[in-house]
PDB file of N, CA and C in Angstrom:
ATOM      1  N   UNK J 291      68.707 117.435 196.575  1.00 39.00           N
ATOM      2  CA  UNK J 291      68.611 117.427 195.143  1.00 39.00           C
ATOM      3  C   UNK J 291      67.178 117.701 194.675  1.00 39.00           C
ATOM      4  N   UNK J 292      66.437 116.958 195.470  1.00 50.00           N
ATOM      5  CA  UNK J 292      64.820 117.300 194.527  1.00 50.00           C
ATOM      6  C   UNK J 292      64.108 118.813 194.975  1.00 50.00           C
ATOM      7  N   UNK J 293      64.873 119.428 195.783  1.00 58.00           N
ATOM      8  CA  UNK J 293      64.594 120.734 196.230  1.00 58.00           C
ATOM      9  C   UNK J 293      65.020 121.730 195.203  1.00 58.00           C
ATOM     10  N   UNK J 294      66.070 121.163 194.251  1.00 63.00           N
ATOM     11  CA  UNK J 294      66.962 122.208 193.782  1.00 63.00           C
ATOM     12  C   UNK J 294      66.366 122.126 192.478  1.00 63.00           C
ATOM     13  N   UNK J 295      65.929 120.605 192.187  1.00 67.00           N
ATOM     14  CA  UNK J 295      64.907 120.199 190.711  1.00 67.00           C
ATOM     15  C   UNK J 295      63.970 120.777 190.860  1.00 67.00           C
ATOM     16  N   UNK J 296      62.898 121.060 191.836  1.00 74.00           N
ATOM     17  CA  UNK J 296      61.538 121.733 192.139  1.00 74.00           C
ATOM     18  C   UNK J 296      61.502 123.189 191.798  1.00 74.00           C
ATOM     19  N   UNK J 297      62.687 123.943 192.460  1.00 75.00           N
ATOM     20  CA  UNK J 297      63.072 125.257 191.916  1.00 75.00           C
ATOM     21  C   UNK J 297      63.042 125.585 190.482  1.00 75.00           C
ATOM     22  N   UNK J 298      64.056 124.596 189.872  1.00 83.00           N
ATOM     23  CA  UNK J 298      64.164 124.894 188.492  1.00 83.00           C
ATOM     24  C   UNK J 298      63.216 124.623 187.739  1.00 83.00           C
ATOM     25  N   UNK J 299      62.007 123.544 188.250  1.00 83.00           N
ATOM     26  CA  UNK J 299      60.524 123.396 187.695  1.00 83.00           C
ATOM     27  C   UNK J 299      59.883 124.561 187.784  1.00 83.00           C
ATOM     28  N   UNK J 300      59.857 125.181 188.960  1.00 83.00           N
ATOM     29  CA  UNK J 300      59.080 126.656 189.632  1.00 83.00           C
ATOM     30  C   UNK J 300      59.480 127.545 188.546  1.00 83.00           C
ATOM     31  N   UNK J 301      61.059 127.868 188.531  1.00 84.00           N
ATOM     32  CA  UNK J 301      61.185 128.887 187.766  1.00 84.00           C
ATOM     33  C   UNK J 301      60.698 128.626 185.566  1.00 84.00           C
ATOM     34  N   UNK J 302      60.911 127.421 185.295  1.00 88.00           N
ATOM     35  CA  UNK J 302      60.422 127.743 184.267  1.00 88.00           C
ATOM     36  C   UNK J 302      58.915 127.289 184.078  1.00 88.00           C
ATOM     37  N   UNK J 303      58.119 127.176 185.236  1.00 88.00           N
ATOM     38  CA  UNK J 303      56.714 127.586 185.205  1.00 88.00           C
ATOM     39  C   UNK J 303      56.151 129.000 185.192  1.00 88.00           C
ATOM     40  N   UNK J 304      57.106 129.727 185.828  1.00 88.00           N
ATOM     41  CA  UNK J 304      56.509 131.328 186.328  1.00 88.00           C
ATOM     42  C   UNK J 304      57.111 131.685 184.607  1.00 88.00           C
ATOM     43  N   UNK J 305      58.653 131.295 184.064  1.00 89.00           N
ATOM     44  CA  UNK J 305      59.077 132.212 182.925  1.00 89.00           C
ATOM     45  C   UNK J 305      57.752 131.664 181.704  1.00 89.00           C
ATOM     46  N   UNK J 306      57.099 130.874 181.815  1.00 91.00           N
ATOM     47  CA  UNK J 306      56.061 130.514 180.951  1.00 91.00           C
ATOM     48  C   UNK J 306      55.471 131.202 180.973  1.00 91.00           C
ATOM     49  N   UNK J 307      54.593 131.282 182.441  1.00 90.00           N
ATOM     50  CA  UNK J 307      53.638 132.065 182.442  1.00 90.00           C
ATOM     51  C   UNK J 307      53.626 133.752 182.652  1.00 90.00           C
ATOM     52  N   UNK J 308      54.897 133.945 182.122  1.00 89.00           N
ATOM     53  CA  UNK J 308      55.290 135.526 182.192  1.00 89.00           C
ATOM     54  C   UNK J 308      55.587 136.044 180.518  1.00 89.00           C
ATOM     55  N   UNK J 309      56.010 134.540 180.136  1.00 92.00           N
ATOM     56  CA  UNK J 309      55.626 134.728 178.480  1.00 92.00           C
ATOM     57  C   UNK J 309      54.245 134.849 178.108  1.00 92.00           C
ATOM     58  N   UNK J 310      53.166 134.369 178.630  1.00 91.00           N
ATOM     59  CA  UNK J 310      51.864 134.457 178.468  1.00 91.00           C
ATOM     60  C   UNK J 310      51.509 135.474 178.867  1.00 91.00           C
ATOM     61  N   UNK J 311      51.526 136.024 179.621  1.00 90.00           N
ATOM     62  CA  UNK J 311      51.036 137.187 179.965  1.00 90.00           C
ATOM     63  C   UNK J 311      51.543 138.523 179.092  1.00 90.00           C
ATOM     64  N   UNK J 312      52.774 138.271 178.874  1.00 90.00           N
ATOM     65  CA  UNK J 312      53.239 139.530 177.807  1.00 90.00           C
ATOM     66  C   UNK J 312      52.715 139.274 176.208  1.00 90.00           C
ATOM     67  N   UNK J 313      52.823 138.353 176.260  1.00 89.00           N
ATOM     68  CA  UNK J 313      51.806 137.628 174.681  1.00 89.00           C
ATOM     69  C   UNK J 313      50.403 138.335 174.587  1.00 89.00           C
ATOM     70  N   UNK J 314      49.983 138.296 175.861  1.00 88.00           N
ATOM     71  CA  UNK J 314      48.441 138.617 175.785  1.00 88.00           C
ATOM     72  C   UNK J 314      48.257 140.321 175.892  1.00 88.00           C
ATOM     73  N   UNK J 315      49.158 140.654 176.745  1.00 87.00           N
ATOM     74  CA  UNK J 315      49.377 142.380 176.988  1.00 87.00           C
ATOM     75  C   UNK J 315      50.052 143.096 174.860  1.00 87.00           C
ATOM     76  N   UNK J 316      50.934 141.772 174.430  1.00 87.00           N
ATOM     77  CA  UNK J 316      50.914 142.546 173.248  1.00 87.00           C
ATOM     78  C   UNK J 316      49.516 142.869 172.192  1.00 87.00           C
ATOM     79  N   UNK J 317      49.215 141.628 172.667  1.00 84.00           N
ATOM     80  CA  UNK J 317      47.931 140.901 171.590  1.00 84.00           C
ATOM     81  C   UNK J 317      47.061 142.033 171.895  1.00 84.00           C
ATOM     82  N   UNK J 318      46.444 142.731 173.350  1.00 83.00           N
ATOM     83  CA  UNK J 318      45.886 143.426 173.467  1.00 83.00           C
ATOM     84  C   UNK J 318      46.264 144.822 172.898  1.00 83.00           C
ATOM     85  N   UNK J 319      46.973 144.760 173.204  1.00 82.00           N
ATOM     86  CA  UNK J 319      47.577 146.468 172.907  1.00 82.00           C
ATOM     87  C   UNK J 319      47.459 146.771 170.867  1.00 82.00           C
ATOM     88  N   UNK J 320      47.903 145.649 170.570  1.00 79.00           N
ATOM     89  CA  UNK J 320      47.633 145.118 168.584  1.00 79.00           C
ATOM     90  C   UNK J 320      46.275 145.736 168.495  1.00 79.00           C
ATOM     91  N   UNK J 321      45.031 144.716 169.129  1.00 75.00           N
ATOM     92  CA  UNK J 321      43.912 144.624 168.733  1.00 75.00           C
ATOM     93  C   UNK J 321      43.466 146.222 169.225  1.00 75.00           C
ATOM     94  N   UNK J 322      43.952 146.858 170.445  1.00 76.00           N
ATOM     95  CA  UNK J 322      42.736 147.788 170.798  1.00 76.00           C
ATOM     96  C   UNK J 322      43.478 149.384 170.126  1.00 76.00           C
ATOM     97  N   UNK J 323      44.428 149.295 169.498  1.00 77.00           N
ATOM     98  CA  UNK J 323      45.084 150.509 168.853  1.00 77.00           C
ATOM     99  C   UNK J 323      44.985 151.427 168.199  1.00 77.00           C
ATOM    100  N   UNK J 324      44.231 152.206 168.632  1.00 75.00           N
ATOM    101  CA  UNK J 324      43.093 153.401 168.573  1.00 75.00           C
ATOM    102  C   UNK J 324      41.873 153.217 168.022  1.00 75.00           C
ATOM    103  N   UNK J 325      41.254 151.816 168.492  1.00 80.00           N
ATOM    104  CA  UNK J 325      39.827 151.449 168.234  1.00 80.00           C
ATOM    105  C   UNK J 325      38.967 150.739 169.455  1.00 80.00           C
ATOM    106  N   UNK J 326      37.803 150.756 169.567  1.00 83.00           N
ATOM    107  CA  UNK J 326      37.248 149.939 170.608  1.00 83.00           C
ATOM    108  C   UNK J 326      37.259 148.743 170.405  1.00 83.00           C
ATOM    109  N   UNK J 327      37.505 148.069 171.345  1.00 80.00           N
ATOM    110  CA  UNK J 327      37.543 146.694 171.269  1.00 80.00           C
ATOM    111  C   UNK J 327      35.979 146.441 171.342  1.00 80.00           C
ATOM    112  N   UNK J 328      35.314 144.945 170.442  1.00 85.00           N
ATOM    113  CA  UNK J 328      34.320 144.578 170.652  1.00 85.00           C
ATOM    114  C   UNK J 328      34.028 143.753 172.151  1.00 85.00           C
ATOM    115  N   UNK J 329      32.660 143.764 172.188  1.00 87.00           N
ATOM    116  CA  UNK J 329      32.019 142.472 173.605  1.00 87.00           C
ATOM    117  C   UNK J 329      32.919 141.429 172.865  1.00 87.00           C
ATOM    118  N   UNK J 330      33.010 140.922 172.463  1.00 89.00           N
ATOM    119  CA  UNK J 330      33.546 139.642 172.131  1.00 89.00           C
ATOM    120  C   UNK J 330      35.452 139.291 172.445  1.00 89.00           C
ATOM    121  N   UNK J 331      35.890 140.418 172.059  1.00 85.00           N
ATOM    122  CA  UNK J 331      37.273 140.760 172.193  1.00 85.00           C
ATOM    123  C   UNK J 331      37.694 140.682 173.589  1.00 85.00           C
ATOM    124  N   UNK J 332      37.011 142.080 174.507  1.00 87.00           N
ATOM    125  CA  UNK J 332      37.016 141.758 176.042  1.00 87.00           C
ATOM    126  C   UNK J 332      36.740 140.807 176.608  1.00 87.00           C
ATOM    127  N   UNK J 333      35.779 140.222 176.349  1.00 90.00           N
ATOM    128  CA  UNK J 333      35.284 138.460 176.789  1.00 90.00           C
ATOM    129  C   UNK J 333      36.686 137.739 176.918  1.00 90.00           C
ATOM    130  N   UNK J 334      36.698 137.575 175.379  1.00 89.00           N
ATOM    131  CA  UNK J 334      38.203 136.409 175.440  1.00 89.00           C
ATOM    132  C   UNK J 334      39.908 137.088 176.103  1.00 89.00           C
ATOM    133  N   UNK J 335      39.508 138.308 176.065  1.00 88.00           N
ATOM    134  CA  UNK J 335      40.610 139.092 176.939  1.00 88.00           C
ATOM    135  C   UNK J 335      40.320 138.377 177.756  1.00 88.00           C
ATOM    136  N   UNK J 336      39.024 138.692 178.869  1.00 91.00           N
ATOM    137  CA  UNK J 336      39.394 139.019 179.857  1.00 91.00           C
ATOM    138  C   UNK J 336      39.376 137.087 180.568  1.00 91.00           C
ATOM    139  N   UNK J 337      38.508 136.187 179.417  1.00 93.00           N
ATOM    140  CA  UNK J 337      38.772 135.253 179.574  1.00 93.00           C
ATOM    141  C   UNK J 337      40.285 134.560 180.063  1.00 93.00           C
ATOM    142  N   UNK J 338      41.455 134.443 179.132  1.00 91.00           N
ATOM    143  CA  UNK J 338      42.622 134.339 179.335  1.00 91.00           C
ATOM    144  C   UNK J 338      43.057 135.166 180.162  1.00 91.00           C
ATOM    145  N   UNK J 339      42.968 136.184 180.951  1.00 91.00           N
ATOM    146  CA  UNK J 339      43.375 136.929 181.741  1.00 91.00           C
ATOM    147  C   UNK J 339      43.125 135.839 183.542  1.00 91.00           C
ATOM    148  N   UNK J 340      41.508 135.466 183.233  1.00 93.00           N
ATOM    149  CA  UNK J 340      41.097 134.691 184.632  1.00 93.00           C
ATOM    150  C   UNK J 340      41.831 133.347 184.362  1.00 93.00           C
ATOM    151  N   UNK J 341      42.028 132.744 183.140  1.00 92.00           N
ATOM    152  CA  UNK J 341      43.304 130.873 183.540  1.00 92.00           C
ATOM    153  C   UNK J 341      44.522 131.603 183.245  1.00 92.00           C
ATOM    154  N   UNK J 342      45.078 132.849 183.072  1.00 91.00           N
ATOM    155  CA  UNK J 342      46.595 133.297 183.926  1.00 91.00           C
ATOM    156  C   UNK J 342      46.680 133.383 185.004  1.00 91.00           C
ATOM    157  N   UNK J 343      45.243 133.846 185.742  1.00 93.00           N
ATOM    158  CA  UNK J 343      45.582 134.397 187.451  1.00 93.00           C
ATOM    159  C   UNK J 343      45.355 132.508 187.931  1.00 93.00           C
ATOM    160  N   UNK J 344      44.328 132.046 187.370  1.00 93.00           N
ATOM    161  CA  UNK J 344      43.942 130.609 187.907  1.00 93.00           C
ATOM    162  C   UNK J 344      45.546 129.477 188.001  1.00 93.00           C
ATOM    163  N   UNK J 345      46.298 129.793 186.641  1.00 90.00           N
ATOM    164  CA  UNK J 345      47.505 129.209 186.482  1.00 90.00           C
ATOM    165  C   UNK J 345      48.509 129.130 187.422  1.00 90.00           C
ATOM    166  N   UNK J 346      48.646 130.965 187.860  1.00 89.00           N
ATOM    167  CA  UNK J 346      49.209 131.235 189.426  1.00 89.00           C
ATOM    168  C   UNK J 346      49.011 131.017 190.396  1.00 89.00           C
ATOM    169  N   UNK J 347      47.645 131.259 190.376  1.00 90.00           N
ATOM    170  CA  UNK J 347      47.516 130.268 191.893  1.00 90.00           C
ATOM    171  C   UNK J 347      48.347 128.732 192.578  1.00 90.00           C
ATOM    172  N   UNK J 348      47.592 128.527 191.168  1.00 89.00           N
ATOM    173  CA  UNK J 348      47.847 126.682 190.817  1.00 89.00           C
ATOM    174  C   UNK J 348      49.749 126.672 191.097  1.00 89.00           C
ATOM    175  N   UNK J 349      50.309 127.423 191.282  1.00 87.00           N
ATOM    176  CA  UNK J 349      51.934 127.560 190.541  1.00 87.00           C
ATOM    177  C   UNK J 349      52.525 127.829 192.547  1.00 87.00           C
ATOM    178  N   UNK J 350      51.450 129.016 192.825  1.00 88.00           N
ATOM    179  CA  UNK J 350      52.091 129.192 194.102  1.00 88.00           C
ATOM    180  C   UNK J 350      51.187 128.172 195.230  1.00 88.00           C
ATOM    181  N   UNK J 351      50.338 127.728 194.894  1.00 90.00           N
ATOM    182  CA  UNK J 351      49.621 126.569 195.791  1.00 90.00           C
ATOM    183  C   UNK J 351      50.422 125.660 195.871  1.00 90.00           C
ATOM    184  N   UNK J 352      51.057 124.711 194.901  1.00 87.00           N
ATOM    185  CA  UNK J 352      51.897 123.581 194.804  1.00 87.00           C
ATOM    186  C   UNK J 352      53.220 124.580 195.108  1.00 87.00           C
ATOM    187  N   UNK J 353      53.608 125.418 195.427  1.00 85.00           N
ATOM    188  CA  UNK J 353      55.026 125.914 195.823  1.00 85.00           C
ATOM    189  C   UNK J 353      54.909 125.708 197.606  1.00 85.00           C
ATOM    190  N   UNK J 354      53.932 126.041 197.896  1.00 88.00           N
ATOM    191  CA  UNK J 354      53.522 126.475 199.290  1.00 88.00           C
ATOM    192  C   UNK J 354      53.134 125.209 199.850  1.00 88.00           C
ATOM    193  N   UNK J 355      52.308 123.898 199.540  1.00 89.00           N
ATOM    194  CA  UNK J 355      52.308 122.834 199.968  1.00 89.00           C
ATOM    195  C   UNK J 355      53.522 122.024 199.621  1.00 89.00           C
ATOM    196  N   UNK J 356      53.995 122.286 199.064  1.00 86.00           N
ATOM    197  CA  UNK J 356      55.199 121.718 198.910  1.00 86.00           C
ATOM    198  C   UNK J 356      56.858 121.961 200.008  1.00 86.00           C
ATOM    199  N   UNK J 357      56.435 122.945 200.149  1.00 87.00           N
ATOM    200  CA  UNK J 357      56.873 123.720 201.462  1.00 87.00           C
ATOM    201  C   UNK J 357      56.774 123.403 202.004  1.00 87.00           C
ATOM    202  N   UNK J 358      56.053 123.688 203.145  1.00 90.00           N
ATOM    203  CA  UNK J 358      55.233 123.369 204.353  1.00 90.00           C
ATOM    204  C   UNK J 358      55.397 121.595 204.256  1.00 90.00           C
ATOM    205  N   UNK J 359      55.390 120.730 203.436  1.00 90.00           N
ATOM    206  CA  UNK J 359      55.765 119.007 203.361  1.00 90.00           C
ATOM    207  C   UNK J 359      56.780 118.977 203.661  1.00 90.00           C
ATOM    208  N   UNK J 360      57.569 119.147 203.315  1.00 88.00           N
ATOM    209  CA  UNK J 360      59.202 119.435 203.284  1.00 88.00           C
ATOM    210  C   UNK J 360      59.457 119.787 204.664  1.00 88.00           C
ATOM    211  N   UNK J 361      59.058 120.830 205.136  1.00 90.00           N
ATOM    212  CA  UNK J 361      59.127 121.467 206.148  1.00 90.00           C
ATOM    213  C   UNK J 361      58.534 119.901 207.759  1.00 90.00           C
ATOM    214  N   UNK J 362      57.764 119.907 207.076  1.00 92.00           N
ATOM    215  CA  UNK J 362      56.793 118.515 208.370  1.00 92.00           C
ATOM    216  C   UNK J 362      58.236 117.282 208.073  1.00 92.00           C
ATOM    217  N   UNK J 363      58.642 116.959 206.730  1.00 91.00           N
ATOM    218  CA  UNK J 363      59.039 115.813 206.754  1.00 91.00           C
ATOM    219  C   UNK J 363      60.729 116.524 207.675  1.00 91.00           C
ATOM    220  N   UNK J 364      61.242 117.619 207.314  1.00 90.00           N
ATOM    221  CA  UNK J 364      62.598 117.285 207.927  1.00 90.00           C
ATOM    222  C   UNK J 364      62.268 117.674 209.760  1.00 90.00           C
ATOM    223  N   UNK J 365      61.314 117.798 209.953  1.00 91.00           N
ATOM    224  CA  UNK J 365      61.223 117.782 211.483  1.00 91.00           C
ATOM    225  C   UNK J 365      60.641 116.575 212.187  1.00 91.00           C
ATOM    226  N   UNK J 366      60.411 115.842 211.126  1.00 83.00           N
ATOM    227  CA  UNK J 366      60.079 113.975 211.811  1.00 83.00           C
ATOM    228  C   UNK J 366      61.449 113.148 211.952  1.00 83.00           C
TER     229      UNK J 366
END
């Protein structure tokens, strides 16, 4: 059971963060639409761009130790 709860945690962590990411790909595409974006604009782009990839990590780190636990505990 808590394998099957963990999944369904996993999956609406990734559909979050796949809403965020298309949020930010619209937001970009709005702001830069046949104009240059300012230093300031790219900054905070590219800001939110590095705690999306940081988010994933964080998403497949706890998938993968979580694993691998699971994995140690049903072979004890």
């Amino acid at each position: 059971m808590a394998g099957k709860e963990s999944a369904e945690e996993l999956k609406k962590e990734i559909e979050t963060l796949r809403k965020e990411i298309e949020s930010l790909k619209k937001r970009t595409e709005e702001e830069s639409e046949g104009k240059v974006l300012s230093k300031e604009t790219v900054i905070e782009i590219l800001d939110e761009t590095e705690n999306l990839i940081k988010k994933t990590f964080s998403i497949l780190e706890g998938t993968i130790i979580g694993a691998i636990e699971g994995m140690k505990k049903n072979l004890k």
